[in-house]
XYZ file of C-alpha atoms in Angstrom:
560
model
C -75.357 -18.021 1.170
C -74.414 -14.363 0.324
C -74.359 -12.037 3.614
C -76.572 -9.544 0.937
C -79.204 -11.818 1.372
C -80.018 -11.693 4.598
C -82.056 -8.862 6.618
C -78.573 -8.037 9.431
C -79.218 -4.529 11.163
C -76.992 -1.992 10.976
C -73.257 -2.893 12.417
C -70.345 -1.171 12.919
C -67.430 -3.626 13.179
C -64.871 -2.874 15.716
C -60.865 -3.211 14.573
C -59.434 -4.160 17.573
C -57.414 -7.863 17.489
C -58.256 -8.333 13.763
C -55.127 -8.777 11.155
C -54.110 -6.548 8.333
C -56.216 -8.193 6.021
C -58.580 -9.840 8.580
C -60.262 -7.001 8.558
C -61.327 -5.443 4.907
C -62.290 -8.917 4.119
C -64.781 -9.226 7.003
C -66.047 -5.721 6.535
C -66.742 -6.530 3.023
C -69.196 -9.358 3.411
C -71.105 -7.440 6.043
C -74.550 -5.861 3.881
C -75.179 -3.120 6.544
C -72.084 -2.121 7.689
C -71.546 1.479 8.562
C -68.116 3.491 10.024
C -69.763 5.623 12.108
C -70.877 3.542 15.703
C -73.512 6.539 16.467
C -75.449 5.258 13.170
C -75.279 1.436 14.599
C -77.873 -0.949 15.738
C -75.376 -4.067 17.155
C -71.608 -3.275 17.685
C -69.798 -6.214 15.813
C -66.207 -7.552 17.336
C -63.873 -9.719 19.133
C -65.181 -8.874 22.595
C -65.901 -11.432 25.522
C -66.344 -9.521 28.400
C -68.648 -6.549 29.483
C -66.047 -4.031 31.191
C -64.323 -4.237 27.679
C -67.025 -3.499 25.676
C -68.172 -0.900 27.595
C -64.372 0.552 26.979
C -64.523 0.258 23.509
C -67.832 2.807 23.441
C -66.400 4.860 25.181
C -63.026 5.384 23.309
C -65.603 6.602 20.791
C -67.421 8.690 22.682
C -70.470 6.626 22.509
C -71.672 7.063 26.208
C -74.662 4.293 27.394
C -76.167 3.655 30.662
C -76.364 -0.354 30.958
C -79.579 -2.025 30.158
C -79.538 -5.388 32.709
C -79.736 -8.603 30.865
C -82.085 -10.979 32.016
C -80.989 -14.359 31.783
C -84.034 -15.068 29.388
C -81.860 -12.784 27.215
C -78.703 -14.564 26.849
C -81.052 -17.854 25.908
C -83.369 -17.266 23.535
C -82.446 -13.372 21.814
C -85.299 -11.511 23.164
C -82.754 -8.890 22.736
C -84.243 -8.231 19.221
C -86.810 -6.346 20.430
C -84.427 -3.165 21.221
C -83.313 -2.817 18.085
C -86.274 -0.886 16.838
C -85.407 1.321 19.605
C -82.619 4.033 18.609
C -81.379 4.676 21.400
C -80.695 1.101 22.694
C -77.245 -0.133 21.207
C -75.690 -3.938 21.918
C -72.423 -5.649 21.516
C -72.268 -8.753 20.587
C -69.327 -11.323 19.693
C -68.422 -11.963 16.296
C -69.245 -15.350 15.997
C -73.101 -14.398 15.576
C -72.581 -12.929 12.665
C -70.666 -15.849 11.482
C -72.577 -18.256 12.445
C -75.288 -16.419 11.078
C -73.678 -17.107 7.665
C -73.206 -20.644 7.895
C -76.213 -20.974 8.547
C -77.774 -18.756 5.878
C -80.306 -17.042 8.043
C -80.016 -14.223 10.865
C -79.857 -15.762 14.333
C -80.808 -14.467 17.472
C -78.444 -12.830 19.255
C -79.528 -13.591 22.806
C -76.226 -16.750 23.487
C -73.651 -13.962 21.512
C -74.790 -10.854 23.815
C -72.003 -9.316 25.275
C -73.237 -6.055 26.434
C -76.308 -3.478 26.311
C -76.898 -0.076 26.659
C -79.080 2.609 26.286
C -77.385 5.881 24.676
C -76.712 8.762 26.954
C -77.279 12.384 25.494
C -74.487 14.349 25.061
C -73.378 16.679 28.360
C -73.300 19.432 25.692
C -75.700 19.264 22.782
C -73.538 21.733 20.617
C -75.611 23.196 17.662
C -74.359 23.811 13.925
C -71.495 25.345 14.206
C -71.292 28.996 13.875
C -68.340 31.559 12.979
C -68.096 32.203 16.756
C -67.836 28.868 17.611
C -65.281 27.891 14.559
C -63.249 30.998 16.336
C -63.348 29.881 19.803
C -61.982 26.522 18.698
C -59.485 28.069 16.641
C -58.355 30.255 19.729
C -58.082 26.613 21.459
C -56.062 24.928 19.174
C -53.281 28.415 19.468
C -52.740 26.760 23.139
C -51.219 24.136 21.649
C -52.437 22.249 24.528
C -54.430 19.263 22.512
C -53.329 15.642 22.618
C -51.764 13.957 19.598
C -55.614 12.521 19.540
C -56.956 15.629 18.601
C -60.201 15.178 15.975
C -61.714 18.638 13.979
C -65.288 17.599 14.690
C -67.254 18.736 17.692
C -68.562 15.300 19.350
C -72.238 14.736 18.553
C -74.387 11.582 17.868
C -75.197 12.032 14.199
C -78.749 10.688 12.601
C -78.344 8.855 8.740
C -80.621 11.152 7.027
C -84.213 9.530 6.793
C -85.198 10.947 2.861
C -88.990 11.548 2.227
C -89.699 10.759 -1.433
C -92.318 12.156 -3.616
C -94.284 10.222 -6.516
C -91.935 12.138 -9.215
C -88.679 11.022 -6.361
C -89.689 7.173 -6.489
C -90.215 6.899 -10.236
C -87.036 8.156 -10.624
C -85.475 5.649 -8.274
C -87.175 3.221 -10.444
C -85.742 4.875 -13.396
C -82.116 4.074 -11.845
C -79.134 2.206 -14.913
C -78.741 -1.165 -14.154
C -75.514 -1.184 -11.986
C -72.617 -2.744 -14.000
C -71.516 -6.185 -13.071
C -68.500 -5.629 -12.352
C -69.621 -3.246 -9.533
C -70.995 -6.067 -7.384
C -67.439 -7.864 -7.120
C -65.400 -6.810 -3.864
C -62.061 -6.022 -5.365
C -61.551 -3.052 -7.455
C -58.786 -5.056 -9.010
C -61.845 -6.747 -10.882
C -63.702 -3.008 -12.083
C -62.225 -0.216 -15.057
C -61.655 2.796 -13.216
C -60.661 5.695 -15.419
C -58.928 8.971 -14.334
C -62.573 10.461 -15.340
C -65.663 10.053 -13.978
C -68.595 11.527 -14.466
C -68.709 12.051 -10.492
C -65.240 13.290 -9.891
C -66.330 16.908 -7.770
C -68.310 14.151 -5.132
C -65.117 12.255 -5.274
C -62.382 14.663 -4.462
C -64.457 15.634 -1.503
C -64.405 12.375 -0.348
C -60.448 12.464 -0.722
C -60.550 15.309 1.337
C -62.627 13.374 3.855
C -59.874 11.067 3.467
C -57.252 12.839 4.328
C -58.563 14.238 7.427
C -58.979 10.496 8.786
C -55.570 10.088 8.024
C -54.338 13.089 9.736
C -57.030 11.727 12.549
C -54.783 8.707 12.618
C -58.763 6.648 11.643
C -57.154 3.889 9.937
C -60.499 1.982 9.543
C -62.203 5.244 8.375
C -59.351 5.968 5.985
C -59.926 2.590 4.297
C -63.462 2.896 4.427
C -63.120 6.183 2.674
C -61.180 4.312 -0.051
C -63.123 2.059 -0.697
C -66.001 4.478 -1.354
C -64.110 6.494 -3.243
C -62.675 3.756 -5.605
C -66.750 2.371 -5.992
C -67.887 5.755 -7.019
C -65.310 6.761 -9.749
C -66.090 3.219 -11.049
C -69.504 3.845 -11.294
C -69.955 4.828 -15.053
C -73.086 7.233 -14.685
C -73.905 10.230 -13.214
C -74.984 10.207 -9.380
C -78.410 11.596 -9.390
C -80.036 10.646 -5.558
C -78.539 9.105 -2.188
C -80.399 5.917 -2.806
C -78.187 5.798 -5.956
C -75.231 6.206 -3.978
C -76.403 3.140 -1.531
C -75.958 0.777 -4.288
C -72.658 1.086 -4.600
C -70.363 -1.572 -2.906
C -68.727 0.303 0.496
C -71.141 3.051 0.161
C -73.554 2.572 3.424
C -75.436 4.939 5.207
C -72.401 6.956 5.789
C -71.537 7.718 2.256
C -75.771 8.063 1.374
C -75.713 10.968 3.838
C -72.642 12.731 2.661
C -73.750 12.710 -1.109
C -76.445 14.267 0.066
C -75.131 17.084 1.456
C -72.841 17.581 -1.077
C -75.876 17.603 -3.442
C -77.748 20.304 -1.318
C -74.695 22.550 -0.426
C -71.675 21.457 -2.999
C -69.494 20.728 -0.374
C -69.038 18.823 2.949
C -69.573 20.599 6.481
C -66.848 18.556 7.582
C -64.181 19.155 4.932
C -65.064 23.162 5.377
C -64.819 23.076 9.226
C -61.387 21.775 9.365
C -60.221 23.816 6.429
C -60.788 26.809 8.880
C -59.346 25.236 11.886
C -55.605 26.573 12.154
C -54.211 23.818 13.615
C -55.670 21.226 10.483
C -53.885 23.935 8.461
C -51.051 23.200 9.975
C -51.001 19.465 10.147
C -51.834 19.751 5.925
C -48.837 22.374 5.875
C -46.745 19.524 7.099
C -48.195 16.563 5.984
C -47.046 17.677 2.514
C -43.829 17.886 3.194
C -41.987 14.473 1.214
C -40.758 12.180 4.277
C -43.512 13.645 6.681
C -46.734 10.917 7.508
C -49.918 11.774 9.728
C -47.393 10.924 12.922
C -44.667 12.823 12.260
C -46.935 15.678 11.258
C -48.316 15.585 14.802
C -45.349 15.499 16.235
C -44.276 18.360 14.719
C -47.202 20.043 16.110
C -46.507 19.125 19.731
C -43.004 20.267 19.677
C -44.610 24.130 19.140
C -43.810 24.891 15.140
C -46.055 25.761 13.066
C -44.689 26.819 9.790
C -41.685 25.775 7.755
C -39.514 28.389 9.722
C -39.963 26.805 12.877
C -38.648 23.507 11.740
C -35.336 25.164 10.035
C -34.807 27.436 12.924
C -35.692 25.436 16.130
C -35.924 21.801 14.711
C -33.673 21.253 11.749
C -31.297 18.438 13.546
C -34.111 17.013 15.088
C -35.410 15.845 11.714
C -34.267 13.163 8.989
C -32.372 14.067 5.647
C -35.177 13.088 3.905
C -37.322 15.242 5.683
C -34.898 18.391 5.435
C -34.781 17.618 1.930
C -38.335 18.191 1.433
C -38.546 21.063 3.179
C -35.558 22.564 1.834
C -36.938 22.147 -1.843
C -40.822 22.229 -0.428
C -42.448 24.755 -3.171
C -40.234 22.794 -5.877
C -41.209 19.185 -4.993
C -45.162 20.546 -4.929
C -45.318 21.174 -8.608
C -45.966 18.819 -10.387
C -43.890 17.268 -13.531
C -45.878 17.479 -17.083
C -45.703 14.477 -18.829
C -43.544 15.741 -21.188
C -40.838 16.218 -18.653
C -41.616 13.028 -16.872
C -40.670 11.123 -20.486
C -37.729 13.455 -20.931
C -36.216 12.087 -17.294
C -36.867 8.533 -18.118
C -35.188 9.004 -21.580
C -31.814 9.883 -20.087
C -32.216 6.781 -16.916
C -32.889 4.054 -19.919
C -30.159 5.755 -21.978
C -27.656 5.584 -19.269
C -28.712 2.273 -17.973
C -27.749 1.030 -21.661
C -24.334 2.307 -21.425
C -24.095 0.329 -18.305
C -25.258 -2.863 -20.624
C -27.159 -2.764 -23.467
C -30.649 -4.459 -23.408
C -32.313 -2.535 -20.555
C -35.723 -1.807 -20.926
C -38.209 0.609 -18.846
C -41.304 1.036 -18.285
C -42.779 4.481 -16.529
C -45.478 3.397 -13.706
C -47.130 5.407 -11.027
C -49.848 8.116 -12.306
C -48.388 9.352 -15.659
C -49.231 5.347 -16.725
C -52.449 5.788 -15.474
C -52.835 9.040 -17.734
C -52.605 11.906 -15.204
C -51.568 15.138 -17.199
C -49.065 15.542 -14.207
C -47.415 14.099 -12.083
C -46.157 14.322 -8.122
C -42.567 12.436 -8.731
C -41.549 10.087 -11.615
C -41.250 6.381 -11.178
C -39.482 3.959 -13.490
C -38.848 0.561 -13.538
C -35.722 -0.791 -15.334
C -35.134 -4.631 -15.656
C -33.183 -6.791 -18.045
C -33.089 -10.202 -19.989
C -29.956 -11.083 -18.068
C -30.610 -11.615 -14.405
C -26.888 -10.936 -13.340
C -27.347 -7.414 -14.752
C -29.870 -6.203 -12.199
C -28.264 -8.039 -9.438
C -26.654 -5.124 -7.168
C -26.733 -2.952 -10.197
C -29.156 0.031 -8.454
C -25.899 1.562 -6.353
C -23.322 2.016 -9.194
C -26.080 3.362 -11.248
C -27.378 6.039 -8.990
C -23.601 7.220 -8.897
C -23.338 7.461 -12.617
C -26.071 9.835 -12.511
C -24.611 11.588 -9.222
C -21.505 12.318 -11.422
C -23.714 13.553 -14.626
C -24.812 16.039 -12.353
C -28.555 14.578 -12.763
C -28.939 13.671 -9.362
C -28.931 16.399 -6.594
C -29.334 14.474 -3.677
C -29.463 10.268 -3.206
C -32.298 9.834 -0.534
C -32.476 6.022 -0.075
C -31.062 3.146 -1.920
C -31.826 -0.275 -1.502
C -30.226 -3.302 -2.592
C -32.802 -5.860 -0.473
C -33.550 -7.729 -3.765
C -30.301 -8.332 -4.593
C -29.469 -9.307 -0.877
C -31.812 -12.194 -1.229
C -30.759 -13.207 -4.630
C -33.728 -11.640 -6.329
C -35.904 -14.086 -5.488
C -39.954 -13.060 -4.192
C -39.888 -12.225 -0.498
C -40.604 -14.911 1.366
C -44.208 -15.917 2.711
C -43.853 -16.538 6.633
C -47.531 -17.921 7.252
C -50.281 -16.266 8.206
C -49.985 -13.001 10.695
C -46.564 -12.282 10.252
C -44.684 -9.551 8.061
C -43.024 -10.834 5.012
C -41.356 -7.472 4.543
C -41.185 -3.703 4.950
C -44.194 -2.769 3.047
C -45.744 -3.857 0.311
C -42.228 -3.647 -2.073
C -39.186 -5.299 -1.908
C -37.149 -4.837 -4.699
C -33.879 -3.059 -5.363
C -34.749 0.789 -5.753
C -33.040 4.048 -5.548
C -35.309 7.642 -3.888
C -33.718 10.624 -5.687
C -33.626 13.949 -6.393
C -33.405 15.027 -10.046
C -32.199 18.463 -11.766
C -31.953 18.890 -15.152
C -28.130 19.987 -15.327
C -28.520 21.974 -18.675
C -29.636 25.441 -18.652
C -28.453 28.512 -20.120
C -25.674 30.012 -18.386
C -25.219 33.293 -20.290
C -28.495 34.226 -18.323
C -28.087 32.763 -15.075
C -25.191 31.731 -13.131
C -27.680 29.804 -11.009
C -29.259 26.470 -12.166
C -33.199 27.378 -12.354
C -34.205 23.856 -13.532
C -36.579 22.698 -10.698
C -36.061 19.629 -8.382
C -38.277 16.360 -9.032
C -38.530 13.484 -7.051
C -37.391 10.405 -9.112
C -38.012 6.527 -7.739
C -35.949 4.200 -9.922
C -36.919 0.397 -9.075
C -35.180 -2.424 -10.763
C -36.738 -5.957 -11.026
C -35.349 -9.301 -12.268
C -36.726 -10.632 -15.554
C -38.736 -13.339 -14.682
C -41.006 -11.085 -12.582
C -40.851 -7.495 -14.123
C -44.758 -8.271 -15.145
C -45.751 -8.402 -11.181
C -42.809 -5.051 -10.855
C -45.387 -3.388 -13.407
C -48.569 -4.132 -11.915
C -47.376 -3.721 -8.607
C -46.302 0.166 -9.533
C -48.987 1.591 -11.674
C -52.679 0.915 -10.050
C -53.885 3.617 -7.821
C -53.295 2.563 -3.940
C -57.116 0.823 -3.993
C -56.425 -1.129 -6.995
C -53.183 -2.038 -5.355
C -54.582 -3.236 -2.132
C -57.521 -4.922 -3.664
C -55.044 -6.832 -5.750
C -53.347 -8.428 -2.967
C -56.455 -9.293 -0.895
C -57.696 -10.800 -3.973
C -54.570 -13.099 -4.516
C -54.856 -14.086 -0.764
C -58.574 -14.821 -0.485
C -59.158 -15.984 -4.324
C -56.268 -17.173 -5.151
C -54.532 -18.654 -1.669
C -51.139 -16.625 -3.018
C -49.405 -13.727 -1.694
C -48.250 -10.713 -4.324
C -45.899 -8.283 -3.875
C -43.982 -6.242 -7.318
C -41.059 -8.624 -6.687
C -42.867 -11.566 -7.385
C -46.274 -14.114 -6.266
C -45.883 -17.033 -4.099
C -48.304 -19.478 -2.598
C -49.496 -18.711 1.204
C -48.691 -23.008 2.085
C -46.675 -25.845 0.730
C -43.823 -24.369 1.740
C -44.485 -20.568 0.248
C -43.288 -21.389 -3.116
C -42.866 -19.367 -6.153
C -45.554 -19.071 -8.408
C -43.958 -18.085 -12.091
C -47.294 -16.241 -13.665
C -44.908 -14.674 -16.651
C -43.575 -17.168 -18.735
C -45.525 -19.170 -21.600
C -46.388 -22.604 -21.393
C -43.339 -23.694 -22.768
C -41.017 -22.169 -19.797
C -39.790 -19.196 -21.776
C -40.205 -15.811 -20.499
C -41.834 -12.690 -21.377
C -39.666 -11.184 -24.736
C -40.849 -7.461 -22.879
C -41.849 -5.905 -19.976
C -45.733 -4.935 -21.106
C -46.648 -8.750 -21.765
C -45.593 -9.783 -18.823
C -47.618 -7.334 -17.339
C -50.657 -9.294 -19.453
C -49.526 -12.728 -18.401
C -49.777 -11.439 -14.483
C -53.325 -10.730 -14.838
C -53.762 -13.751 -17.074
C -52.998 -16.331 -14.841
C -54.448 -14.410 -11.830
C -57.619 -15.214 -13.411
C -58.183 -11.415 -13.816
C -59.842 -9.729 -16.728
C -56.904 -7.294 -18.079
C -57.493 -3.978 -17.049
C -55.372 -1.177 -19.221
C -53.263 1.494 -17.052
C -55.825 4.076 -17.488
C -58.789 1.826 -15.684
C -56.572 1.483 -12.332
C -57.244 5.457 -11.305
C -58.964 4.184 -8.022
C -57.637 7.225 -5.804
């Protein structure tokens, strides 16, 4: 039975001890689930013992005072009762909420009951924040004195707002499009999501909600922000009420509440708050520079900079190459590349790959595929009929261009694909890393100049620097290279939690192999004859072909 189905109250699923992709799979078949534990009726996890649920509260600042079980309780879930009280939150083990699946109806949670406790008000009950208080924060975070930890939002229990609708309110909700179909599948692999949607000013503020879990180091909330996000630019109408917004798969209370306010006010409280906060400036400042994460912004911050000038004069041989390259060329590498440019850069990699060998073909991925008007770097992929001309072919190349004077600066270049004699990385059962990341295929991180410029005007070259990614895949699975490189990050996970769940395989762009039977390789691009792909593009249509996947053009991947 579908977990939709059934009447669960509102859980927020702890992460702790769950796998990669444990995780998003759980938290999609759970109806009521909601990222924010203050909103939460039962507190959902792999948790045995008291003292450790009562730690796991508390590392969210959910403070309780214990209610004493009963041993009545633990036998026959007379428990239930507190859930219509608010303030009374439980923990209970995961298996109730399996169980509770198999056996299609919602059990009592009395023999699961780890742990109950009645919520304790805040020390401090801080009010809306005011310009004073935004400014005595601000003067806190000069100090420098906050732990790597630090979070932009005052603590405070927050309420899902409780809407009152009018007669004229619930006709409209009645009035509500059908939702698509393909908006009650899991995987956004399975949805179109163009680059336009009618709700894109709700959605960028959501990517900016994003980005402040990331820089929060809220890995949960930063996928639960994604998925949101890539539900809501699928959704083909325009968002009219909250209860709209509910409908939408990953879109709980949370996301109701939020739409909300951005209705009312055009913006999030949260986004604006930690816009003004100096030290979230900061952390942004850095977190855009190219080789700098959430982390390493942070710990930038600790060691005292806070500008660009602080890292070049008091940190510049504490930091990678990469790193100094990107703030070296920082105001370059933030414009972005018109299309037109991005096509003129890939003209002159295919043309010198063919002097190399003739028979190369390309294909340009990342967000100019998916349409964009610009672009943050350009990625190409370059592969070949011949498999002995992409083996250990990346190095040479990138030098070629080193001595045409189109590449500046050689960042990173891999051969792993080659190493392995381009074969799929290996499946190693599950729970253990295949690979670094999600790619494994030969690849070259560059800088780019255009070497041609008029030099009766200017002695100096004022062509700007670009990033440039050039990946090169084998033949027989440049179709997996493609997908692999031009969905939007959603798309991309969605597709490999689909293969695993659906499908029992495991993708990566350098090929698909089965997860059992000793991880084999699963050859998705040739025809039913055994001959491959004659180009790049259908094998990109065989690879969702024989995924069982409806194809999905370029410009219906933009899932943010």
């Amino acid at each position: 039975m579908m977990a939709a189905h059934l009447d669960f109250p509102t859980i927020f699923l702890l992460p702790a001890h769950f796998g990669v992709d444990e995780l998003p799979e759980l938290e999609s078949q759970i109806p009521t689930l909601t990222y924010d534990i203050h909103e939460a009726k039962v507190i959902l996890g792999k948790v045995a013992k008291k003292p450790r649920a009562v730690l796991e509260l508390r590392s969210r600042k959910l403070f309780t005072d214990e209610i004493q079980l009963m041993s009545h309780d633990q036998a026959d879930g007379t428990g239930e009762a507190e859930l219509v009280d608010d303030s009374v939150v439980q923990v209970v083990r995961l298996d109730w909420f399996t169980d509770s699946l198999s056996k299609a109806q919602v059990l009592p949670m009395g023999p699961y009951l780890v742990y109950r406790g009645r919520k304790r008000a805040p020390v401090s009950r801080t009010p809306a924040s005011s310009a004073q208080d935004i400014l005595k924060r601000a003067r806190a975070d000069n100090t420098g004195d906050h732990p790597a930890s630090w979070h932009p939002r005052p603590i405070r229990v927050k309420r899902p707002h409780l809407s009152q609708e009018s007669t004229s309110e619930h006709a409209r909700e009645m009035a509500l499009p059908p939702l698509p179909d393909y908006l009650h599948t899991a995987y956004s692999c399975q949805r179109p999501t163009p680059s336009s949607t009618p709700n894109g000013a709700f959605v960028e503020q959501l990517k900016k909600m994003r980005t402040i879990r990331t820089l929060e180091g809220d890995e949960v909330g930063v996928r639960a922000y994604s998925t949101s996000i890539a539900a809501v630019a699928a959704y083909p109408y325009l968002l009219s009420s909250p209860s709209e917004v509910a409908r939408l798969p990953g879109c709980g209370p949370k996301i109701e509440e939020l739409y909300k306010q951005w209705e009312e006010n055009g913006y999030l409280a949260d986004v604006q708050e930690a816009a003004s906060l100096p030290k979230m400036q900061v952390l942004l400042l850095f977190y855009d520079i190219w080789g700098v994460g959430a982390k390493t912004a942070h710990e930038f911050y600790s060691r005292g900079w806070r500008d660009l000038d602080d890292i070049v004069e008091n940190g510049w041989n504490q930091i990678s190459r990469v790193q100094q390259i990107g703030v070296k060329y920082y105001e370059e590498l933030q414009e972005k590349v018109p299309r037109a440019e991005v096509e003129a850069i890939a003209s002159i990699i295919l043309e010198h790959a063919n002097k190399r060998k003739k028979g190369f073909q390309m294909v340009i991925v990342g967000g100019y595929r998916r349409g964009k008007a610009s672009s943050g770097d350009v990625d190409v992929i370059l592969s070949h009929p011949d498999i002995s001309a992409t083996e250990f072919f990346i190095s040479e190349f990138v030098r070629s261009l080193e001595k045409a004077h189109y590449v500046s600066h050689t960042l990173i270049t891999s051969d792993a694909n080659s190493e392995r004699g381009q074969v799929p990385t290996s499946w190693k059962g599950e729970g253990r890393k295949a690979g670094t990341g999600f790619d494994t295929l030969d690849k070259a991180m560059v800088v780019w100049q255009d070497p041609n410029w008029d030099k009766t005007k200017t002695q100096k070259n004022p062509n700007p620097h670009r990033r440039v990614d050039i990946i090169i895949s084998p033949w027989r699975t440049a179709g997996c290279a493609v997908v692999g490189w031009t969905g939007g990050t959603t798309f991309e996970r969605d597709l490999r939690r689909y293969c695993k769940k659906v499908k029992g395989l495991k993708f990566d762009s350098s090929g698909v192999r089965r997860r059992g039977d000793g991880g084999g390789w699963v050859d998705l691009e040739s025809d039913a004859d055994g001959h491959p792909a004659p180009d790049m593009l259908t094998a990109e249509r065989r690879v969702f072909e024989n995924l069982g996947l409806e194809w999905r053009p370029p410009e219906e991947r933009c899932t943010g």
